[in-house]
């Protein structure tokens, strides 16, 4: 037997359901442009019906508002995050290589190639009139220009390393901050969901954070169900170690003022080497002290570390060019000096070193190369010939031959057996060209992969939005739907009200 | 697939950005007239561009050197021409002077004329080009002839003819532009010459070579009576440095360093008498007024473990085509100095010695022949330069053409691209405007 007011409660449930659906629609429309928002729907089902005795069937008693769910495809999220990690890494690589291209400034009239051409031209002009003070002055000026160009390029590369280091520190700070926020959200979500409901908006917020984090570093999101627990807890792992463990974070710690890997490698060759000796970088480890494998990191952080640290391999960065430039300068200057020292200057003295380290001792490299001060002050000290005769230019002709000499750029590691790594071999012009070609190929590849990856990530994001994005037209139609449902339920209440009114107020009034 | 507003807007924005990017590139190409700006645009073309630009610059430099060389050679030719006409005139006068019919006073008049021509020759011998004496070898700041016609001893006359001034006029192409005074006017002393052609010392720029050589020289002065012999016993190029026991290696082809070491072992007192000199790819032992022989020449061929066998060089000395066998090489004077001949002529004319004058004609003829030969050499070098210069111009033109093809923007093509991408951009803007605006809201009451 149905209760008196059962009709009311049926209509009421419909009313409430329509009301709630309208609220949710309003919420969707308001959040149409919120980043990472997944559209929400009310899951409703028919309420458990009453059994009518005598096998007459079941009587429905209205609608049951089950859950407010969000429409989201978690697999798309995983795919998206994987691609974002790759994108982050290649974006960093592309930007760094583009900057290196600017430092080389080739092809142009002012790049290193043009400077070297002018250096040789000066020597040619000197070879046909070796005693001419103008020709000598021009040679010295061109040599100073060459030394300064090399100095400057090296400085710019070193500055890039420092800038990348700062970016690494900023990225690590970012990662730690996001991890903290995720941990907090994890706690809140767990508490809210303890009674079985879904914390939709909190989850959306957390998903946005995880998206951002996945671009910065390669992560693995793992949902762990502890034995005996009903709900899972979220862990975010980096290289197998938890960055976020439910509501706790294991931060990444920075170790500042460490030696740069190129310096460490240089020290292995010869403790006197000064590669990047003044550049200090920041390394990272877990705050528990456990090490992080910086080489195999991906994402923006991995890309930045590669570009800052790697001097060899397929993911080489700025240090490769620093090393190549320095080794080239050393070979070139050493050979040029050797030839100059074979000659005799205008005063009859044996030639001194033409290039030196500017007062310092040790190996000449791109950082410290300078024209010998003594020669700069007295141009007559250019050892043009093999005698002090004014028209003896035989040594200049020899020195011009350096253009056709094969310089070997080798790195020799001591040990048993000695390993020699041949960085490059060839004429000076060819060595420079080869450096630029390697750069060109790497940069071209980075650009291609970056552009493709951007397209790919955008496509996946598009697909995500197609599933969970808010479509205003759709919400409009739904709004009309729910409005009609509300009106109908309200009308139903009016009807039931009138019916009950008949029973209460107009039944049993016979004779009144 | 469900499409939402934000998807359409995002896609629309992305396309506009990509269109703008393309227009940006065409714009950049047109405003700079080159279509590769960075190594990453096209690494292979960039590498080619760098190579071509360097080559073009190098060719320009070679052209410039060739022009300088030509100037110097033409100046030399002019001076030689002067000398030739003076010698011809002198010959005529000598023929006239040998004539037994002329009176002694007439002969004396001819002698005065010849004296003036001799002054002129001395001036020509000290001719300069841009302030540098063309016949003085490397010390072009010093004149070749003294006022009295003798040679300037400050020039280091022993081996003067080997003081070449070489200009680079092409890859591996050096041209000697000078002629030294001792070739033009004759050497003022007798000289003996032994030549050494190094073996296993070819000028491969990556190799280094050592020598294991020991020899002595004996000089004999036959002008004195009795003849005086001087011996220089130990001239050596050891394989190992006596102090450090490291091998002493020379760059392949670096004969200058080799003779520097050899010359440093000649005692101070003998340095003006005998010297080692470099003539292109050979070593020459030259003497001044002395006969010379090589003693105790040892070039053992050990196989030291310190350097591989192919890094051991040899200096095989020879006289003419036969190896030096320890016998004396006589000093000889190929050509009597010109000024000496002329002074002799003057004297004979002054004294009226007709027969003596006749005899000198042979010497004058020798000099005329010598000058003609040198003029021939110089002339053919000038011709060679003209040919090389023309070829260099052609090559440079080809290179510039190739450079242009490699990197220059084709204006017509790029303008077309720019125009069409502008059209695409406008279309995308128009479409975006149409699809972004209307929603269902506009149509509901």
PDB file of C-alpha atoms in Angstrom, chain A residues 32-33 39 41 97-99 101-102 104 106-109 113-114 117 120-122 124-125 127-130 335 338-339 341-344 350 385-394 397-398 400-401 403-406 429-430 432-433 436-437 439-441 443-444 447 454-455 458-459 461-463 465-477 479-480, chain B residues 1-11 14 25 34 36-44 46-58 60-62 64-66 68-69 72 129-130 132-133 137-142 162-169 171-172 174 205-206 208 249-254 256-257 259-260 278 407 438-441 444:
ATOM      1  CA  UNK A  32      33.995  26.377 -19.589  1.00  0.00           C
ATOM      2  CA  UNK A  33      37.346  28.143 -19.831  1.00  0.00           C
ATOM      3  CA  UNK A  39      32.729  18.457 -17.487  1.00  0.00           C
ATOM      4  CA  UNK A  41      27.302  15.100 -14.998  1.00  0.00           C
ATOM      5  CA  UNK A  97      70.963  24.973 -29.828  1.00  0.00           C
ATOM      6  CA  UNK A  98      69.290  28.031 -31.327  1.00  0.00           C
ATOM      7  CA  UNK A  99      71.209  30.176 -28.896  1.00  0.00           C
ATOM      8  CA  UNK A 101      73.758  29.154 -33.431  1.00  0.00           C
ATOM      9  CA  UNK A 102      73.467  32.835 -32.560  1.00  0.00           C
ATOM     10  CA  UNK A 104      78.529  31.240 -33.791  1.00  0.00           C
ATOM     11  CA  UNK A 106      77.377  31.816 -39.255  1.00  0.00           C
ATOM     12  CA  UNK A 107      76.856  32.257 -42.105  1.00  0.00           C
ATOM     13  CA  UNK A 108      77.587  35.947 -41.935  1.00  0.00           C
ATOM     14  CA  UNK A 109      80.224  38.539 -42.649  1.00  0.00           C
ATOM     15  CA  UNK A 113      85.214  32.267 -40.602  1.00  0.00           C
ATOM     16  CA  UNK A 114      85.329  35.867 -41.824  1.00  0.00           C
ATOM     17  CA  UNK A 117      89.911  35.002 -43.570  1.00  0.00           C
ATOM     18  CA  UNK A 120      95.163  35.197 -43.450  1.00  0.00           C
ATOM     19  CA  UNK A 121      94.723  38.203 -45.740  1.00  0.00           C
ATOM     20  CA  UNK A 122      96.834  40.306 -43.426  1.00  0.00           C
ATOM     21  CA  UNK A 124      99.386  37.571 -47.391  1.00  0.00           C
ATOM     22  CA  UNK A 125      99.780  41.324 -47.646  1.00  0.00           C
ATOM     23  CA  UNK A 127     104.372  38.413 -47.342  1.00  0.00           C
ATOM     24  CA  UNK A 128     104.823  40.736 -50.314  1.00  0.00           C
ATOM     25  CA  UNK A 129     106.229  43.634 -48.276  1.00  0.00           C
ATOM     26  CA  UNK A 130     107.443  42.307 -44.944  1.00  0.00           C
ATOM     27  CA  UNK A 335     101.292  25.220 -34.343  1.00  0.00           C
ATOM     28  CA  UNK A 338     105.950  26.900 -33.381  1.00  0.00           C
ATOM     29  CA  UNK A 339     106.266  28.242 -36.908  1.00  0.00           C
ATOM     30  CA  UNK A 341     109.449  30.755 -33.307  1.00  0.00           C
ATOM     31  CA  UNK A 342     111.415  29.320 -36.236  1.00  0.00           C
ATOM     32  CA  UNK A 343     111.725  32.738 -37.805  1.00  0.00           C
ATOM     33  CA  UNK A 344     113.913  35.762 -37.150  1.00  0.00           C
ATOM     34  CA  UNK A 350     114.539  34.567 -32.787  1.00  0.00           C
ATOM     35  CA  UNK A 385     111.893  35.718 -42.368  1.00  0.00           C
ATOM     36  CA  UNK A 386     114.818  33.516 -41.539  1.00  0.00           C
ATOM     37  CA  UNK A 387     117.152  36.467 -41.354  1.00  0.00           C
ATOM     38  CA  UNK A 388     116.709  40.043 -40.254  1.00  0.00           C
ATOM     39  CA  UNK A 389     116.745  41.233 -43.879  1.00  0.00           C
ATOM     40  CA  UNK A 390     113.894  43.587 -44.640  1.00  0.00           C
ATOM     41  CA  UNK A 391     112.584  41.656 -47.618  1.00  0.00           C
ATOM     42  CA  UNK A 392     112.888  38.176 -46.157  1.00  0.00           C
ATOM     43  CA  UNK A 393     109.318  36.885 -45.917  1.00  0.00           C
ATOM     44  CA  UNK A 394     110.097  33.178 -45.979  1.00  0.00           C
ATOM     45  CA  UNK A 397     105.016  31.987 -46.389  1.00  0.00           C
ATOM     46  CA  UNK A 398     105.580  29.000 -44.066  1.00  0.00           C
ATOM     47  CA  UNK A 400     100.482  30.774 -44.373  1.00  0.00           C
ATOM     48  CA  UNK A 401     100.939  27.088 -44.992  1.00  0.00           C
ATOM     49  CA  UNK A 403      95.925  26.810 -43.714  1.00  0.00           C
ATOM     50  CA  UNK A 404      96.712  23.611 -45.571  1.00  0.00           C
ATOM     51  CA  UNK A 405      98.097  21.725 -42.607  1.00  0.00           C
ATOM     52  CA  UNK A 406      96.136  19.005 -40.983  1.00  0.00           C
ATOM     53  CA  UNK A 429      88.988  25.854 -41.916  1.00  0.00           C
ATOM     54  CA  UNK A 430      87.559  22.356 -42.093  1.00  0.00           C
ATOM     55  CA  UNK A 432      85.515  25.114 -37.872  1.00  0.00           C
ATOM     56  CA  UNK A 433      83.170  24.140 -40.662  1.00  0.00           C
ATOM     57  CA  UNK A 436      79.141  24.363 -37.488  1.00  0.00           C
ATOM     58  CA  UNK A 437      77.826  21.456 -39.522  1.00  0.00           C
ATOM     59  CA  UNK A 439      75.576  22.202 -34.797  1.00  0.00           C
ATOM     60  CA  UNK A 440      73.411  22.665 -37.865  1.00  0.00           C
ATOM     61  CA  UNK A 441      72.409  19.035 -38.022  1.00  0.00           C
ATOM     62  CA  UNK A 443      69.694  22.052 -34.327  1.00  0.00           C
ATOM     63  CA  UNK A 444      67.742  21.015 -37.391  1.00  0.00           C
ATOM     64  CA  UNK A 447      63.634  21.854 -34.377  1.00  0.00           C
ATOM     65  CA  UNK A 454      54.200  20.099 -30.244  1.00  0.00           C
ATOM     66  CA  UNK A 455      51.755  18.990 -32.905  1.00  0.00           C
ATOM     67  CA  UNK A 458      48.299  19.365 -29.175  1.00  0.00           C
ATOM     68  CA  UNK A 459      46.459  16.560 -30.942  1.00  0.00           C
ATOM     69  CA  UNK A 461      45.167  17.456 -25.779  1.00  0.00           C
ATOM     70  CA  UNK A 462      42.527  18.074 -28.418  1.00  0.00           C
ATOM     71  CA  UNK A 463      41.306  14.559 -27.990  1.00  0.00           C
ATOM     72  CA  UNK A 465      39.214  18.125 -24.594  1.00  0.00           C
ATOM     73  CA  UNK A 466      36.913  16.389 -26.969  1.00  0.00           C
ATOM     74  CA  UNK A 467      36.081  13.988 -24.176  1.00  0.00           C
ATOM     75  CA  UNK A 468      36.097  16.256 -21.154  1.00  0.00           C
ATOM     76  CA  UNK A 469      35.805  19.770 -22.536  1.00  0.00           C
ATOM     77  CA  UNK A 470      32.715  21.865 -22.020  1.00  0.00           C
ATOM     78  CA  UNK A 471      30.702  22.594 -25.133  1.00  0.00           C
ATOM     79  CA  UNK A 472      28.430  25.569 -24.592  1.00  0.00           C
ATOM     80  CA  UNK A 473      25.868  24.473 -27.126  1.00  0.00           C
ATOM     81  CA  UNK A 474      25.596  21.118 -25.461  1.00  0.00           C
ATOM     82  CA  UNK A 475      25.224  22.682 -22.030  1.00  0.00           C
ATOM     83  CA  UNK A 476      22.561  24.958 -23.417  1.00  0.00           C
ATOM     84  CA  UNK A 477      20.557  22.025 -24.738  1.00  0.00           C
ATOM     85  CA  UNK A 479      19.863  23.305 -19.584  1.00  0.00           C
ATOM     86  CA  UNK A 480      16.650  23.345 -21.561  1.00  0.00           C
TER      87      UNK A 480
ATOM     88  CA  UNK B   1      34.364  12.910 -32.244  1.00  0.00           C
ATOM     89  CA  UNK B   2      32.896  15.570 -30.057  1.00  0.00           C
ATOM     90  CA  UNK B   3      34.038  19.076 -30.845  1.00  0.00           C
ATOM     91  CA  UNK B   4      33.933  21.850 -28.283  1.00  0.00           C
ATOM     92  CA  UNK B   5      34.293  25.626 -28.728  1.00  0.00           C
ATOM     93  CA  UNK B   6      37.635  25.740 -27.052  1.00  0.00           C
ATOM     94  CA  UNK B   7      38.985  23.043 -29.371  1.00  0.00           C
ATOM     95  CA  UNK B   8      37.969  25.063 -32.399  1.00  0.00           C
ATOM     96  CA  UNK B   9      39.442  28.235 -31.025  1.00  0.00           C
ATOM     97  CA  UNK B  10      42.685  26.526 -30.071  1.00  0.00           C
ATOM     98  CA  UNK B  11      43.027  24.956 -33.469  1.00  0.00           C
ATOM     99  CA  UNK B  14      47.420  27.370 -33.886  1.00  0.00           C
ATOM    100  CA  UNK B  25      60.164  33.295 -43.129  1.00  0.00           C
ATOM    101  CA  UNK B  34      69.466  34.962 -48.775  1.00  0.00           C
ATOM    102  CA  UNK B  36      69.695  30.305 -45.315  1.00  0.00           C
ATOM    103  CA  UNK B  37      70.182  32.240 -42.119  1.00  0.00           C
ATOM    104  CA  UNK B  38      71.272  29.665 -39.590  1.00  0.00           C
ATOM    105  CA  UNK B  39      73.185  26.408 -39.752  1.00  0.00           C
ATOM    106  CA  UNK B  40      69.987  24.542 -38.896  1.00  0.00           C
ATOM    107  CA  UNK B  41      68.195  25.873 -41.984  1.00  0.00           C
ATOM    108  CA  UNK B  42      70.244  23.573 -44.182  1.00  0.00           C
ATOM    109  CA  UNK B  43      73.534  22.333 -42.713  1.00  0.00           C
ATOM    110  CA  UNK B  44      74.965  21.098 -45.990  1.00  0.00           C
ATOM    111  CA  UNK B  46      75.701  26.348 -44.994  1.00  0.00           C
ATOM    112  CA  UNK B  47      78.904  24.316 -45.020  1.00  0.00           C
ATOM    113  CA  UNK B  48      79.177  24.866 -48.750  1.00  0.00           C
ATOM    114  CA  UNK B  49      78.562  28.596 -48.344  1.00  0.00           C
ATOM    115  CA  UNK B  50      81.340  28.908 -45.779  1.00  0.00           C
ATOM    116  CA  UNK B  51      83.732  27.052 -48.039  1.00  0.00           C
ATOM    117  CA  UNK B  52      82.858  29.127 -51.100  1.00  0.00           C
ATOM    118  CA  UNK B  53      83.212  32.438 -49.298  1.00  0.00           C
ATOM    119  CA  UNK B  54      86.633  31.482 -48.019  1.00  0.00           C
ATOM    120  CA  UNK B  55      87.730  30.310 -51.452  1.00  0.00           C
ATOM    121  CA  UNK B  56      86.546  33.514 -53.095  1.00  0.00           C
ATOM    122  CA  UNK B  57      88.467  35.582 -50.564  1.00  0.00           C
ATOM    123  CA  UNK B  58      91.545  33.454 -51.102  1.00  0.00           C
ATOM    124  CA  UNK B  60      91.073  37.625 -54.465  1.00  0.00           C
ATOM    125  CA  UNK B  61      94.204  37.511 -52.361  1.00  0.00           C
ATOM    126  CA  UNK B  62      96.076  35.446 -54.939  1.00  0.00           C
ATOM    127  CA  UNK B  64      96.331  40.779 -55.557  1.00  0.00           C
ATOM    128  CA  UNK B  65      99.632  38.967 -54.994  1.00  0.00           C
ATOM    129  CA  UNK B  66      99.881  38.252 -58.706  1.00  0.00           C
ATOM    130  CA  UNK B  68     102.138  42.882 -57.008  1.00  0.00           C
ATOM    131  CA  UNK B  69     104.425  40.235 -58.472  1.00  0.00           C
ATOM    132  CA  UNK B  72     107.938  43.929 -59.467  1.00  0.00           C
ATOM    133  CA  UNK B 129     110.768  49.582 -56.625  1.00  0.00           C
ATOM    134  CA  UNK B 130     108.701  51.287 -53.939  1.00  0.00           C
ATOM    135  CA  UNK B 132     113.293  48.600 -52.194  1.00  0.00           C
ATOM    136  CA  UNK B 133     116.426  47.749 -54.165  1.00  0.00           C
ATOM    137  CA  UNK B 137     118.113  40.014 -52.454  1.00  0.00           C
ATOM    138  CA  UNK B 138     116.524  40.017 -49.005  1.00  0.00           C
ATOM    139  CA  UNK B 139     118.294  43.103 -47.755  1.00  0.00           C
ATOM    140  CA  UNK B 140     116.465  45.381 -50.112  1.00  0.00           C
ATOM    141  CA  UNK B 141     117.195  48.367 -47.917  1.00  0.00           C
ATOM    142  CA  UNK B 142     120.868  48.277 -49.010  1.00  0.00           C
ATOM    143  CA  UNK B 162     119.634  31.929 -53.258  1.00  0.00           C
ATOM    144  CA  UNK B 163     117.846  34.804 -51.503  1.00  0.00           C
ATOM    145  CA  UNK B 164     114.556  34.246 -53.250  1.00  0.00           C
ATOM    146  CA  UNK B 165     111.502  36.417 -52.720  1.00  0.00           C
ATOM    147  CA  UNK B 166     108.590  34.071 -53.257  1.00  0.00           C
ATOM    148  CA  UNK B 167     105.026  35.291 -53.536  1.00  0.00           C
ATOM    149  CA  UNK B 168     102.096  32.928 -53.082  1.00  0.00           C
ATOM    150  CA  UNK B 169     100.082  33.158 -56.278  1.00  0.00           C
ATOM    151  CA  UNK B 171      97.530  26.931 -53.893  1.00  0.00           C
ATOM    152  CA  UNK B 172     101.007  25.343 -53.642  1.00  0.00           C
ATOM    153  CA  UNK B 174     104.979  30.189 -55.268  1.00  0.00           C
ATOM    154  CA  UNK B 205     103.498  18.331 -43.817  1.00  0.00           C
ATOM    155  CA  UNK B 206     102.597  15.676 -41.277  1.00  0.00           C
ATOM    156  CA  UNK B 208     109.059  14.654 -39.132  1.00  0.00           C
ATOM    157  CA  UNK B 249     113.503  15.795 -35.817  1.00  0.00           C
ATOM    158  CA  UNK B 250     112.911  18.347 -38.533  1.00  0.00           C
ATOM    159  CA  UNK B 251     109.591  19.053 -40.217  1.00  0.00           C
ATOM    160  CA  UNK B 252     109.624  17.447 -43.631  1.00  0.00           C
ATOM    161  CA  UNK B 253     110.842  19.895 -46.213  1.00  0.00           C
ATOM    162  CA  UNK B 254     112.217  22.296 -43.610  1.00  0.00           C
ATOM    163  CA  UNK B 256     116.145  26.067 -43.528  1.00  0.00           C
ATOM    164  CA  UNK B 257     116.369  24.544 -40.071  1.00  0.00           C
ATOM    165  CA  UNK B 259     121.194  24.332 -42.845  1.00  0.00           C
ATOM    166  CA  UNK B 260     120.875  26.542 -39.807  1.00  0.00           C
ATOM    167  CA  UNK B 278     118.981  26.326 -49.581  1.00  0.00           C
ATOM    168  CA  UNK B 407      72.168  30.753 -50.883  1.00  0.00           C
ATOM    169  CA  UNK B 438      27.701  31.983 -33.034  1.00  0.00           C
ATOM    170  CA  UNK B 439      26.530  29.699 -30.251  1.00  0.00           C
ATOM    171  CA  UNK B 440      23.187  28.219 -29.400  1.00  0.00           C
ATOM    172  CA  UNK B 441      22.593  31.054 -26.967  1.00  0.00           C
ATOM    173  CA  UNK B 444      17.285  30.578 -27.836  1.00  0.00           C
TER     174      UNK B 444
END
